[in-house]
XYZ file of C-alpha atoms in Angstrom:
784
model
C 0.000 0.000 0.000
C 2.875 2.386 0.752
C 4.183 2.799 -2.823
C 0.577 3.217 -4.071
C -0.161 5.825 -1.378
C 3.089 7.631 -2.179
C 1.946 7.984 -5.798
C -1.357 9.419 -4.597
C 0.505 11.921 -2.434
C 2.509 12.934 -5.514
C -0.734 13.417 -7.483
C -2.161 15.433 -4.607
C 0.915 17.683 -4.530
C 0.748 18.212 -8.317
C -2.932 19.157 -8.033
C -1.997 21.392 -5.105
C 0.432 23.296 -7.351
C -2.121 23.435 -10.172
C -4.782 24.747 -7.800
C -2.491 27.340 -6.240
C -1.532 28.948 -9.554
C -5.103 28.937 -10.884
C -6.512 30.387 -7.660
C -3.786 33.026 -7.527
C -4.261 34.252 -11.107
C -8.077 34.114 -11.054
C -8.285 36.067 -7.790
C -5.615 38.478 -9.018
C -7.660 39.188 -12.162
C -10.852 39.647 -10.143
C -9.142 42.020 -7.702
C -7.477 43.969 -10.525
C -10.931 44.609 -11.975
C -12.172 45.724 -8.560
C -9.105 47.988 -8.222
C -9.895 49.617 -11.611
C -7.086 47.910 -13.511
C -4.212 49.362 -11.476
C -1.252 47.087 -12.282
C 0.688 48.201 -9.219
C -1.952 46.327 -7.237
C -0.418 43.145 -8.752
C 2.559 43.585 -6.412
C 0.286 44.212 -3.415
C -1.888 41.186 -4.210
C 1.044 38.845 -4.874
C 2.778 40.111 -1.732
C -0.278 39.332 0.398
C -0.612 35.915 -1.240
C 3.001 35.117 -0.388
C 2.933 36.348 3.215
C -0.242 34.378 3.887
C 1.236 31.274 2.238
C 4.285 31.793 4.427
C 2.137 31.934 7.557
C 0.229 28.863 6.428
C 3.423 26.905 5.722
C 5.175 27.862 8.946
C 2.263 27.858 11.411
C -0.631 25.735 10.140
C 1.496 23.346 8.052
C 3.857 22.571 10.944
C 0.905 21.854 13.233
C -0.473 19.376 10.705
C 2.974 17.784 10.290
C 3.176 17.227 14.035
C -0.394 15.917 14.338
C -1.106 12.221 14.722
C -3.674 12.117 11.879
C -1.567 13.851 9.266
C -3.403 12.416 6.253
C -6.840 13.335 7.625
C -5.835 16.954 8.224
C -4.215 17.211 4.787
C -7.459 16.055 3.182
C -9.569 18.433 5.262
C -7.375 21.440 4.450
C -7.450 20.565 0.732
C -11.252 20.533 0.700
C -11.514 23.744 2.724
C -9.089 25.466 0.338
C -11.353 24.585 -2.616
C -14.501 25.852 -0.886
C -12.921 29.110 0.290
C -11.679 29.779 -3.244
C -15.265 29.834 -4.519
C -16.272 32.170 -1.693
C -13.279 34.464 -2.316
C -14.348 35.074 -5.949
C -17.763 36.226 -4.763
C -16.314 38.494 -2.057
C -13.791 40.005 -4.508
C -16.728 41.165 -6.614
C -19.074 42.449 -3.922
C -16.802 43.834 -1.168
C -17.500 47.420 -2.264
C -21.056 46.982 -0.979
C -19.558 47.011 2.522
C -17.404 50.110 1.940
C -18.593 53.729 1.643
C -17.857 53.876 -2.095
C -19.700 54.963 -5.210
C -19.378 53.177 -8.590
C -16.146 54.137 -10.347
C -14.527 55.527 -7.188
C -10.836 54.751 -6.894
C -9.219 52.915 -4.000
C -6.153 53.979 -2.071
C -3.150 51.728 -1.512
C -4.143 51.030 2.106
C -7.619 49.885 1.044
C -6.128 47.700 -1.698
C -3.814 46.153 0.866
C -6.307 45.221 3.544
C -9.096 44.233 1.124
C -6.821 41.857 -0.812
C -5.323 40.575 2.453
C -8.721 39.671 3.918
C -10.051 38.127 0.708
C -6.938 36.016 0.168
C -6.542 35.106 3.850
C -8.334 31.708 3.988
C -7.287 30.618 0.483
C -3.582 31.454 0.745
C -3.229 30.367 4.367
C -4.629 26.922 3.653
C -2.648 26.507 0.438
C 0.588 27.351 2.264
C -0.207 24.738 4.900
C -0.525 22.108 2.185
C 3.132 22.491 1.151
C 4.650 21.762 4.569
C 2.199 18.963 5.333
C 2.759 17.579 1.815
C 6.531 17.404 2.498
C 5.875 15.453 5.688
C 3.394 13.044 4.092
C 5.726 12.378 1.172
C 8.578 11.604 3.580
C 6.313 9.383 5.729
C 5.134 7.284 2.808
C 8.628 7.168 1.307
C 10.348 5.910 4.464
C 10.768 2.181 5.063
C 8.884 2.101 8.363
C 5.911 4.108 7.087
C 5.351 5.504 10.582
C 8.012 8.034 11.453
C 10.556 10.208 9.703
C 14.124 8.974 9.417
C 17.058 11.313 9.856
C 19.098 10.784 6.713
C 20.277 12.792 3.781
C 17.084 12.033 1.847
C 15.239 14.695 3.888
C 16.460 17.511 1.659
C 15.666 15.442 -1.425
C 12.111 14.844 -0.112
C 11.524 18.582 0.289
C 13.040 19.278 -3.120
C 10.876 16.620 -4.794
C 7.686 18.031 -3.279
C 8.809 21.485 -4.439
C 9.308 20.090 -7.962
C 5.983 18.207 -8.003
C 4.144 21.323 -6.853
C 5.894 23.376 -9.543
C 4.960 20.798 -12.195
C 1.324 21.329 -11.230
C 1.858 25.084 -11.325
C 3.176 24.915 -14.903
C 0.208 22.818 -16.014
C -2.099 25.274 -14.246
C -0.629 28.290 -16.021
C -0.859 26.756 -19.495
C -4.357 25.313 -19.090
C -5.635 28.461 -17.400
C -4.402 30.734 -20.219
C -5.434 28.629 -23.204
C -8.410 26.589 -21.930
C -10.003 27.720 -18.680
C -10.046 31.524 -19.098
C -11.183 31.507 -22.782
C -14.047 29.059 -22.167
C -15.045 29.277 -18.499
C -15.977 32.074 -16.130
C -14.327 32.359 -12.708
C -16.951 30.396 -10.777
C -16.842 27.469 -13.177
C -13.033 27.473 -12.988
C -13.292 27.350 -9.183
C -15.740 24.446 -9.409
C -13.399 22.514 -11.742
C -10.641 23.080 -9.189
C -12.889 21.851 -6.388
C -13.681 18.743 -8.459
C -9.983 17.923 -8.901
C -9.146 18.467 -5.240
C -12.131 16.558 -3.909
C -11.421 13.718 -6.337
C -7.835 13.288 -5.138
C -9.036 13.500 -1.536
C -11.444 10.647 -2.220
C -8.520 8.539 -3.467
C -6.411 9.432 -0.429
C -9.250 8.291 1.827
C -9.123 4.704 0.544
C -7.885 3.418 3.926
C -11.149 4.693 5.445
C -13.326 2.736 2.996
C -12.588 -0.668 4.477
C -15.285 -2.448 6.513
C -14.652 -2.774 10.204
C -13.364 0.768 10.705
C -15.167 3.118 13.099
C -18.306 4.715 11.685
C -16.838 8.222 12.014
C -13.963 7.442 9.625
C -16.251 5.795 7.093
C -18.680 8.720 7.366
C -15.885 11.108 6.412
C -15.232 9.168 3.201
C -18.968 9.061 2.407
C -19.170 12.853 2.944
C -16.269 13.355 0.515
C -18.055 11.345 -2.173
C -21.240 13.314 -1.500
C -19.361 16.578 -1.950
C -17.850 15.228 -5.165
C -21.311 14.471 -6.548
C -22.568 17.928 -5.549
C -19.681 19.665 -7.360
C -20.330 17.627 -10.537
C -23.989 18.672 -10.387
C -23.070 22.361 -9.980
C -20.739 22.213 -13.003
C -23.096 20.425 -15.419
C -26.238 22.279 -14.283
C -26.934 26.040 -14.626
C -26.045 26.590 -10.948
C -22.465 27.793 -11.560
C -23.671 30.175 -14.295
C -26.336 31.573 -11.984
C -23.774 32.084 -9.216
C -21.558 33.972 -11.657
C -24.361 36.175 -12.991
C -25.681 36.913 -9.508
C -22.307 38.076 -8.222
C -21.692 40.242 -11.309
C -25.091 41.901 -10.937
C -24.370 42.573 -7.271
C -20.914 43.895 -8.196
C -22.525 46.447 -10.510
C -25.219 47.560 -8.068
C -27.977 45.695 -9.920
C -27.664 48.021 -12.916
C -28.922 46.767 -16.264
C -25.796 44.898 -17.280
C -26.035 43.944 -20.970
C -22.454 42.814 -21.597
C -19.573 41.472 -19.471
C -16.349 40.164 -20.958
C -12.693 39.744 -20.081
C -10.410 40.577 -23.003
C -6.626 40.325 -23.365
C -6.330 43.885 -22.075
C -8.774 43.870 -19.171
C -12.450 43.745 -18.280
C -15.132 45.317 -20.495
C -18.675 45.986 -19.296
C -21.677 47.643 -20.950
C -24.493 49.101 -18.863
C -27.777 50.225 -20.418
C -30.157 52.816 -18.982
C -33.069 54.249 -20.928
C -31.434 53.346 -24.270
C -28.143 54.982 -23.257
C -25.066 52.779 -23.177
C -22.066 53.343 -20.923
C -18.939 51.341 -21.733
C -16.588 50.537 -18.842
C -12.962 49.363 -19.059
C -11.775 47.828 -15.778
C -14.621 49.561 -13.956
C -13.859 53.030 -15.354
C -16.426 54.651 -17.710
C -14.745 55.427 -21.045
C -17.598 56.064 -23.491
C -21.243 57.082 -23.141
C -23.601 57.093 -26.123
C -25.779 58.588 -27.506
C -25.537 61.391 -24.899
C -21.841 62.057 -24.256
C -20.326 64.700 -21.989
C -20.853 67.676 -24.310
C -18.575 69.989 -22.313
C -15.600 67.642 -22.503
C -16.062 66.479 -26.108
C -16.522 69.964 -27.555
C -13.658 71.503 -25.573
C -11.333 68.560 -26.226
C -11.893 68.640 -29.981
C -12.527 72.264 -30.894
C -9.858 74.050 -28.854
C -7.309 72.128 -30.923
C -9.087 71.930 -34.280
C -9.791 75.667 -34.337
C -6.135 76.374 -33.475
C -5.008 74.466 -36.587
C -5.277 76.346 -39.895
C -6.267 73.284 -42.000
C -6.848 70.056 -39.961
C -7.338 67.183 -42.411
C -5.684 64.021 -41.074
C -6.642 63.105 -37.518
C -5.610 60.295 -35.162
C -7.711 59.552 -32.077
C -6.167 57.284 -29.451
C -8.930 56.102 -27.083
C -12.337 57.568 -26.326
C -13.145 58.460 -29.929
C -16.540 56.846 -30.403
C -19.527 58.406 -28.730
C -18.845 62.078 -29.420
C -15.207 62.927 -30.197
C -15.274 61.489 -33.739
C -18.610 63.177 -34.377
C -17.189 66.567 -33.396
C -14.080 66.060 -35.537
C -16.235 65.130 -38.563
C -17.759 68.615 -38.508
C -14.553 69.822 -40.188
C -13.389 69.259 -43.760
C -11.589 66.041 -42.808
C -9.854 63.682 -45.202
C -9.078 60.842 -42.806
C -9.625 59.876 -39.176
C -7.785 56.869 -37.739
C -9.244 55.590 -34.485
C -7.577 53.110 -32.119
C -8.393 52.054 -28.578
C -5.989 50.598 -26.032
C -8.251 47.523 -26.118
C -9.011 46.566 -29.755
C -12.107 44.661 -28.599
C -13.844 47.858 -27.431
C -14.744 49.227 -30.915
C -16.240 45.831 -31.775
C -18.427 45.927 -28.664
C -19.416 49.526 -29.473
C -20.627 48.298 -32.876
C -22.517 45.490 -31.164
C -24.365 48.004 -28.943
C -24.578 50.798 -31.468
C -26.594 53.981 -31.180
C -27.416 56.482 -33.938
C -24.370 58.511 -32.809
C -21.796 55.676 -32.881
C -23.294 54.211 -36.057
C -22.919 57.581 -37.791
C -19.319 57.886 -36.565
C -18.028 54.416 -37.352
C -19.800 54.039 -40.712
C -18.401 57.255 -42.103
C -16.045 56.345 -44.968
C -13.430 58.790 -43.640
C -13.193 56.919 -40.330
C -10.806 53.956 -40.159
C -10.975 51.819 -37.017
C -7.640 50.189 -36.225
C -7.993 46.866 -34.395
C -4.743 47.237 -32.483
C -3.459 48.917 -29.325
C -3.188 52.675 -29.954
C 0.479 53.066 -29.111
C 1.385 49.978 -31.112
C -0.496 51.420 -34.091
C 1.342 54.722 -33.776
C 4.683 52.903 -34.023
C 3.774 51.240 -37.312
C 1.543 53.675 -39.160
C 3.040 55.323 -42.265
C 0.646 58.297 -41.985
C 1.448 61.776 -40.698
C -1.269 63.610 -38.762
C -2.305 67.211 -38.327
C -3.840 66.479 -34.934
C -3.301 63.509 -32.596
C -5.863 63.271 -29.790
C -4.823 61.183 -26.772
C -8.097 60.402 -25.026
C -6.597 59.227 -21.738
C -7.201 61.674 -18.907
C -5.069 60.192 -16.114
C -1.828 58.141 -16.045
C -3.254 56.103 -13.174
C -2.115 52.718 -14.508
C 0.911 51.445 -16.410
C -1.389 50.802 -19.353
C -2.552 54.441 -19.579
C 0.790 55.897 -18.438
C 2.240 54.616 -21.726
C 0.460 57.610 -23.326
C 2.009 60.195 -20.979
C 5.720 59.372 -21.205
C 8.672 61.006 -22.919
C 8.939 58.011 -25.247
C 5.295 58.314 -26.334
C 5.569 62.063 -26.892
C 8.673 61.500 -29.048
C 6.804 58.867 -31.040
C 3.818 61.185 -31.518
C 6.107 64.059 -32.477
C 7.639 61.950 -35.253
C 4.153 61.156 -36.625
C 2.951 64.777 -36.772
C 2.752 66.602 -40.089
C 4.346 70.076 -40.274
C 2.309 72.345 -38.022
C 0.731 69.318 -36.319
C -0.209 69.065 -32.663
C -0.687 66.546 -29.873
C -3.739 67.097 -27.656
C -4.240 65.559 -24.220
C -6.137 66.126 -20.987
C -5.296 65.874 -17.285
C -7.406 66.425 -14.120
C -7.546 70.100 -13.183
C -9.498 72.789 -11.357
C -10.355 76.485 -11.724
C -10.838 77.024 -7.985
C -8.025 75.234 -6.140
C -5.107 73.124 -7.305
C -3.839 70.959 -4.452
C -0.111 70.151 -4.199
C -0.900 66.597 -5.330
C -2.832 67.801 -8.383
C -0.080 70.339 -9.137
C 2.562 67.579 -9.119
C 0.443 65.444 -11.457
C 0.085 68.312 -13.932
C 3.733 69.298 -13.517
C 5.127 65.869 -14.390
C 3.043 65.850 -17.595
C 4.090 69.418 -18.479
C 7.773 68.741 -17.721
C 7.696 65.626 -19.883
C 6.070 67.452 -22.792
C 8.781 70.119 -22.555
C 11.492 67.525 -23.225
C 9.999 66.927 -26.699
C 7.928 69.919 -27.837
C 9.143 73.530 -28.001
C 5.632 74.994 -27.661
C 2.987 73.872 -25.168
C -0.357 75.589 -24.764
C -2.330 74.980 -21.565
C -6.061 75.695 -21.267
C -6.986 75.308 -17.565
C -10.441 73.898 -16.910
C -12.809 73.099 -14.101
C -12.191 69.360 -13.833
C -9.938 68.929 -16.878
C -6.879 70.817 -18.096
C -6.130 70.632 -21.827
C -2.579 70.542 -23.203
C -1.764 71.299 -26.852
C 1.852 70.454 -27.743
C 3.317 71.461 -31.089
C 6.431 72.447 -33.027
C 4.560 75.368 -34.593
C 4.938 78.796 -33.033
C 1.939 80.011 -35.080
C -0.381 77.528 -33.395
C 1.050 78.311 -29.971
C 0.459 82.050 -30.465
C -3.095 81.691 -31.841
C -5.327 83.551 -29.356
C -9.055 83.349 -28.846
C -9.544 86.044 -31.551
C -8.024 83.678 -34.154
C -10.192 80.793 -32.961
C -13.320 82.982 -33.059
C -12.537 84.029 -36.631
C -12.112 80.382 -37.693
C -15.298 79.427 -35.852
C -17.208 81.873 -38.072
C -15.367 80.849 -41.247
C -16.014 77.132 -40.800
C -19.706 77.587 -39.869
C -19.631 74.850 -37.232
C -22.835 73.676 -35.572
C -21.762 73.598 -31.916
C -23.689 73.636 -28.625
C -21.142 74.996 -26.143
C -18.331 76.651 -28.077
C -19.342 80.244 -28.853
C -17.242 83.386 -29.340
C -17.993 84.477 -25.787
C -17.158 81.066 -24.373
C -13.828 80.967 -26.222
C -12.921 84.430 -24.932
C -13.777 83.371 -21.362
C -12.011 79.977 -21.390
C -8.874 81.224 -23.135
C -8.470 84.370 -21.099
C -4.799 84.994 -20.165
C -5.806 85.440 -16.513
C -6.623 81.725 -16.211
C -3.194 80.776 -17.498
C -1.496 83.229 -15.147
C -3.497 81.822 -12.226
C -2.537 78.255 -13.283
C 1.205 79.027 -13.351
C 0.914 80.683 -9.958
C -0.701 77.547 -8.524
C 2.013 75.381 -10.041
C 4.897 77.122 -8.274
C 6.976 74.723 -6.195
C 5.572 71.605 -7.903
C 7.593 68.635 -9.144
C 10.375 69.135 -11.688
C 10.616 65.430 -12.572
C 9.947 63.760 -15.920
C 7.736 60.755 -16.656
C 9.192 57.903 -18.742
C 8.280 54.375 -19.752
C 10.590 52.673 -17.287
C 10.302 55.291 -14.559
C 6.521 55.837 -14.433
C 6.308 58.841 -12.142
C 2.964 59.652 -13.725
C 1.518 56.549 -12.073
C 3.099 57.525 -8.754
C 1.751 61.102 -8.791
C -1.669 59.836 -9.859
C -1.644 57.425 -6.921
C -0.660 60.266 -4.593
C -3.483 62.406 -5.985
C -6.144 59.721 -5.548
C -4.769 58.588 -2.185
C -5.245 62.145 -0.953
C -8.940 61.738 -1.742
C -9.482 58.201 -0.507
C -6.638 57.419 1.957
C -5.460 60.810 3.290
C -4.088 59.379 6.554
C -1.623 57.156 4.704
C -0.851 59.629 1.939
C 1.616 61.714 3.957
C 3.812 58.657 4.401
C 3.314 57.564 0.801
C 4.123 61.000 -0.625
C 7.433 61.155 1.273
C 8.681 58.263 -0.844
C 8.811 60.778 -3.731
C 12.109 62.016 -2.271
C 13.518 58.512 -2.198
C 16.735 57.999 -4.108
C 18.768 54.906 -4.825
C 21.609 55.940 -2.482
C 19.325 56.180 0.546
C 17.797 52.800 -0.184
C 21.225 51.207 -0.591
C 22.361 52.813 2.685
C 19.387 51.269 4.516
C 20.190 47.836 3.044
C 23.859 48.093 4.032
C 23.011 49.098 7.621
C 20.463 46.276 7.941
C 22.913 43.751 6.483
C 25.678 44.882 8.830
C 23.462 44.507 11.909
C 22.160 41.132 10.728
C 25.707 39.941 10.066
C 26.789 40.941 13.588
C 23.872 38.955 14.979
C 24.697 35.926 12.804
C 28.390 35.902 13.735
C 27.530 35.952 17.452
C 25.415 32.794 17.202
C 26.805 29.283 17.582
C 25.641 28.354 14.108
C 26.053 31.492 11.936
C 25.306 29.526 8.782
C 21.649 29.151 9.785
C 20.805 32.901 9.699
C 23.054 33.285 6.647
C 21.076 30.638 4.748
C 17.806 32.193 5.900
C 18.891 35.618 4.615
C 20.069 34.016 1.384
C 16.645 32.466 0.745
C 14.844 35.619 1.939
C 16.803 37.801 -0.501
C 16.240 35.279 -3.283
C 12.495 35.430 -2.594
C 12.788 39.215 -2.795
C 14.731 38.886 -6.052
C 12.253 36.406 -7.522
C 9.339 38.751 -6.855
C 11.246 41.739 -8.265
C 12.179 39.748 -11.386
C 8.479 38.942 -11.827
C 7.438 42.558 -11.301
C 10.151 43.935 -13.590
C 9.050 41.608 -16.398
C 5.345 42.334 -15.769
C 6.138 46.039 -15.601
C 8.198 45.991 -18.821
C 5.661 43.848 -20.689
C 2.806 46.196 -19.808
C 4.847 49.231 -20.835
C 5.768 47.720 -24.195
C 2.592 45.785 -25.040
C -0.249 46.844 -22.725
C -1.960 43.449 -22.278
C -0.400 41.942 -19.162
C -3.941 40.963 -18.097
C -3.685 38.160 -20.657
C 0.008 37.294 -20.415
C 0.228 37.295 -16.632
C -0.448 33.561 -16.417
C 2.132 32.781 -19.119
C 4.896 34.791 -17.459
C 4.199 33.199 -14.085
C 4.106 29.765 -15.739
C 7.459 30.356 -17.463
C 8.918 31.433 -14.123
C 7.583 28.329 -12.367
C 8.846 26.103 -15.199
C 12.283 27.544 -14.509
C 11.806 26.871 -10.808
C 11.057 23.230 -11.586
C 14.073 22.829 -13.900
C 16.350 24.475 -11.333
C 14.928 22.275 -8.583
C 15.366 19.070 -10.596
C 18.907 19.956 -11.567
C 19.956 20.672 -7.990
C 18.143 17.605 -6.639
C 20.175 15.488 -9.056
C 23.295 17.324 -7.944
C 22.529 16.583 -4.260
C 22.471 12.837 -4.937
C 26.127 13.024 -5.974
C 27.491 15.650 -3.588
C 27.532 15.667 0.200
C 27.798 19.439 0.437
C 26.191 22.100 -1.714
C 27.849 25.249 -0.375
C 30.123 25.817 -3.375
C 27.206 25.431 -5.799
C 25.072 27.785 -3.702
C 27.737 30.512 -3.754
C 28.206 30.158 -7.506
C 24.461 30.371 -7.992
C 24.336 33.614 -5.994
C 27.016 35.114 -8.266
C 25.091 34.094 -11.414
C 21.948 35.648 -9.962
C 23.824 38.914 -9.396
C 25.086 38.994 -12.994
C 21.594 38.224 -14.323
C 20.111 41.083 -12.289
C 22.714 43.514 -13.616
C 22.092 42.565 -17.249
C 18.275 42.325 -17.124
C 17.375 46.044 -17.605
C 19.581 46.424 -20.673
C 17.355 43.967 -22.579
C 14.595 46.596 -22.646
C 16.767 49.681 -23.215
C 15.921 50.108 -26.916
C 13.098 47.571 -27.196
C 10.339 50.158 -27.618
C 11.791 51.708 -30.757
C 12.380 48.296 -32.361
C 8.783 47.096 -31.909
C 7.920 48.729 -35.223
C 9.470 45.614 -36.818
C 7.174 42.570 -36.824
C 10.018 40.078 -36.417
C 11.272 41.907 -33.325
C 7.779 41.957 -31.822
C 7.559 38.146 -31.885
C 11.168 37.723 -30.804
C 10.755 40.050 -27.830
C 7.731 38.163 -26.531
C 9.776 34.988 -26.611
C 12.586 36.828 -24.815
C 10.143 37.733 -22.026
C 9.275 34.061 -21.560
C 12.931 33.026 -21.644
C 13.921 35.684 -19.089
C 11.083 34.618 -16.822
C 12.122 30.982 -17.273
C 15.797 31.670 -16.513
C 15.012 33.779 -13.436
C 12.865 30.861 -12.240
C 15.820 28.486 -12.703
C 17.992 30.668 -10.461
C 15.326 30.963 -7.756
C 14.283 27.289 -7.913
C 17.848 25.997 -7.805
C 18.661 27.795 -4.550
C 15.870 26.262 -2.483
C 17.045 22.598 -2.457
C 20.695 23.641 -2.013
C 19.879 25.840 0.988
C 17.655 23.080 2.422
C 20.482 20.584 2.136
C 22.941 22.847 3.963
C 20.406 23.759 6.647
C 19.509 20.114 7.285
C 23.184 19.320 7.812
C 23.047 21.728 10.749
C 19.517 21.104 12.050
C 17.950 17.745 11.085
C 14.314 18.853 11.572
C 12.553 18.210 8.262
C 9.236 19.992 8.867
C 10.971 22.853 10.694
C 13.495 23.395 7.902
C 10.874 23.148 5.145
C 8.563 25.574 6.952
C 11.300 28.051 7.951
C 13.044 28.370 4.573
C 9.769 28.239 2.623
C 8.482 31.032 4.863
C 11.701 33.042 4.411
C 11.333 32.653 0.648
C 7.717 33.831 0.729
C 8.384 36.669 3.171
C 11.144 37.959 0.897
C 8.664 37.798 -1.952
C 6.103 39.714 0.143
C 8.561 42.540 0.806
C 9.577 42.589 -2.861
C 5.940 42.801 -3.934
C 4.938 45.557 -1.526
C 8.021 47.760 -1.764
C 8.828 46.963 -5.381
C 5.378 47.629 -6.842
C 4.317 50.594 -4.730
C 7.607 52.498 -4.265
C 10.730 51.196 -6.025
C 9.505 50.709 -9.600
C 7.295 53.842 -9.815
C 9.757 56.181 -8.043
C 13.216 54.796 -8.810
C 12.349 53.147 -12.096
C 13.483 49.854 -13.564
C 17.264 50.430 -13.654
C 17.699 51.772 -10.124
C 15.330 49.150 -8.692
C 17.532 46.396 -10.103
C 20.571 48.157 -8.616
C 18.902 47.976 -5.177
C 18.402 44.244 -5.707
C 22.068 43.802 -6.642
C 23.180 45.482 -3.394
C 20.887 43.246 -1.305
C 22.112 40.048 -2.970
C 25.743 41.166 -2.623
C 25.204 41.536 1.127
C 23.563 38.110 1.461
C 26.346 36.512 -0.608
C 29.035 38.121 1.547
C 27.432 36.842 4.760
C 27.057 33.373 3.257
C 30.751 33.209 2.317
C 32.018 34.440 5.703
C 29.654 32.243 7.767
C 30.551 29.124 5.757
C 34.227 29.700 6.571
C 33.508 30.314 10.244
C 31.363 27.191 10.721
C 33.077 24.095 9.307
C 31.235 20.861 9.957
C 31.194 17.268 8.862
C 28.451 15.995 6.634
C 25.596 14.250 8.413
C 25.601 10.469 8.098
């Protein structure tokens, strides 16, 4: 029975890995939608997942490993994990009902943190417990006596094998989730499929409780498992799962008349209908309303710029074109309008729920809808434009920040015809500009100044308009010129009149605006240092999390030298502590794994960050990048497990691995240095996506290879299998938690990609130094 049970434990661990990845990505996608598509929340969510898994592995998992009925508790935790996953999806959609929020209201970082923490708590905690208890069960059913653990060198191999089996399941989960589950199943049905797999393996593990003659309680537990299995099958094949999904979505949207709900490669798209008016939402944010758009915004956005241009004929609209903006632009003698959204699926859905306004816009022969991401289209188009409208009004996410960076402005500048202009909008006010709002406007203005010699600002009550150009004539055109052109072109407008133009373009508003901007930020926004996202977060945090915002805003003054100084001081104090202990190698190995967990999370975030900057659809590729990383973890784990069978000590290999990791970190940012400009070539586009997967895979190899080596060295000092597995696994996850929280919220937005990697290099150098010195101070013989 032992070999057969060992195989079942292996299957259970593989399913555990599969379930963990699927649950993580599904809940991450659901929470990203709830957090209005903010990609920096990925770091917060992953950090909370890791810290809770760490707590589960170290606290709950160790308790199960020490319990008498280890198998029973493993089965119970597996089933509870599956049930809590279903509940977590529902809570992720409806939690705003319990907060004082209105639809579309943003969430501060603190709210994102504690909401994701509470929602993930039962799922992550239980999944973490399964790893430690899985290590113990595998060792129990692999040992000759089948009753107690044996102290031999196979302990490290047992942990490493469980780590590999779990990773194998994770890889399968990532591939199947991306190409099968997400395209064909909604979140609740995915959760039910997961529950079916976990309950099925639990039923197989309970075979010893099937036999006649056992106490009724044990047999009742197996009967209950089979009953649960039958119930899950019924929920999947019947309409119950679909009804659960629809009910939670309706509750999520306040029981509005939801007529369309779909997850695309770029995010979540929703259409709400009210009295024959459609509002289109992208990641919870309203982007288009038809047939009654915001007349004030659409007329000001279009006509301030079009009237400033002597002969606007070729127009490009990037986002927000349908439902008003295109209609206003068509009132001119236009030759061509190209229209692209950040999500190419949105124009198709607009056509599906057309109104007389959108039908008139999109069926006009002068309008050409481009089914590609707007920035990607701008790279490849051969056309030159008189006016480029960027319809994004806030760089609040990495996806939208791509249209507010120095690189984007340079790209737009190269696509403008002589006398052309770039038009964009940013939150503003005509009564009071707070320091946070001033910094947000300043970083956009400063960035525009690096590319365009002339920038015209039209302050507004709610929205400020920026017109950037190389033409001095356009920059100098006052309201008298615009009024003259308004009469000449005989435009049929509702809001824009000669008096309105004179009022809105009065020099006193501009003077007042510059006065309010005094003392604001002098920094520049770029692709790989997205300060626009940071200042947007500061601005919205001031509204929704003012208590935390003072602390958050101080991180603006953070520089790489201060961060490195903090790391060096911490490392020095930790090293003093380690050298004073009897076994300094133990804390050195713990710090090594902790820093590798930190590095692994930062590698993930850097690749996610870079992919979103360059492509814009990380929502779709997130599972693939994580899968590639975990595939690397498995390969690294297998390679080092094989190595441990031949070598008694692994210290030399561990030190070499740390050096390779340092070199990899130093070289990583240079891969993306000129990638943006080369994406105009189709061959490079495909090659770069493969490079992302390879980099994720190789970083996984480095992280996965360290775990079994460190386990081996730790077990030579302290032969406690469950304690070592729980401690180092927890150190790994806690390092990942710190990397997720600090990396996503502070390091990457404020320091940028290159300086963030430099911080990582300093941390790993410190951990490597301590490892080398402690290994020389503590010589020991290999355990028998």
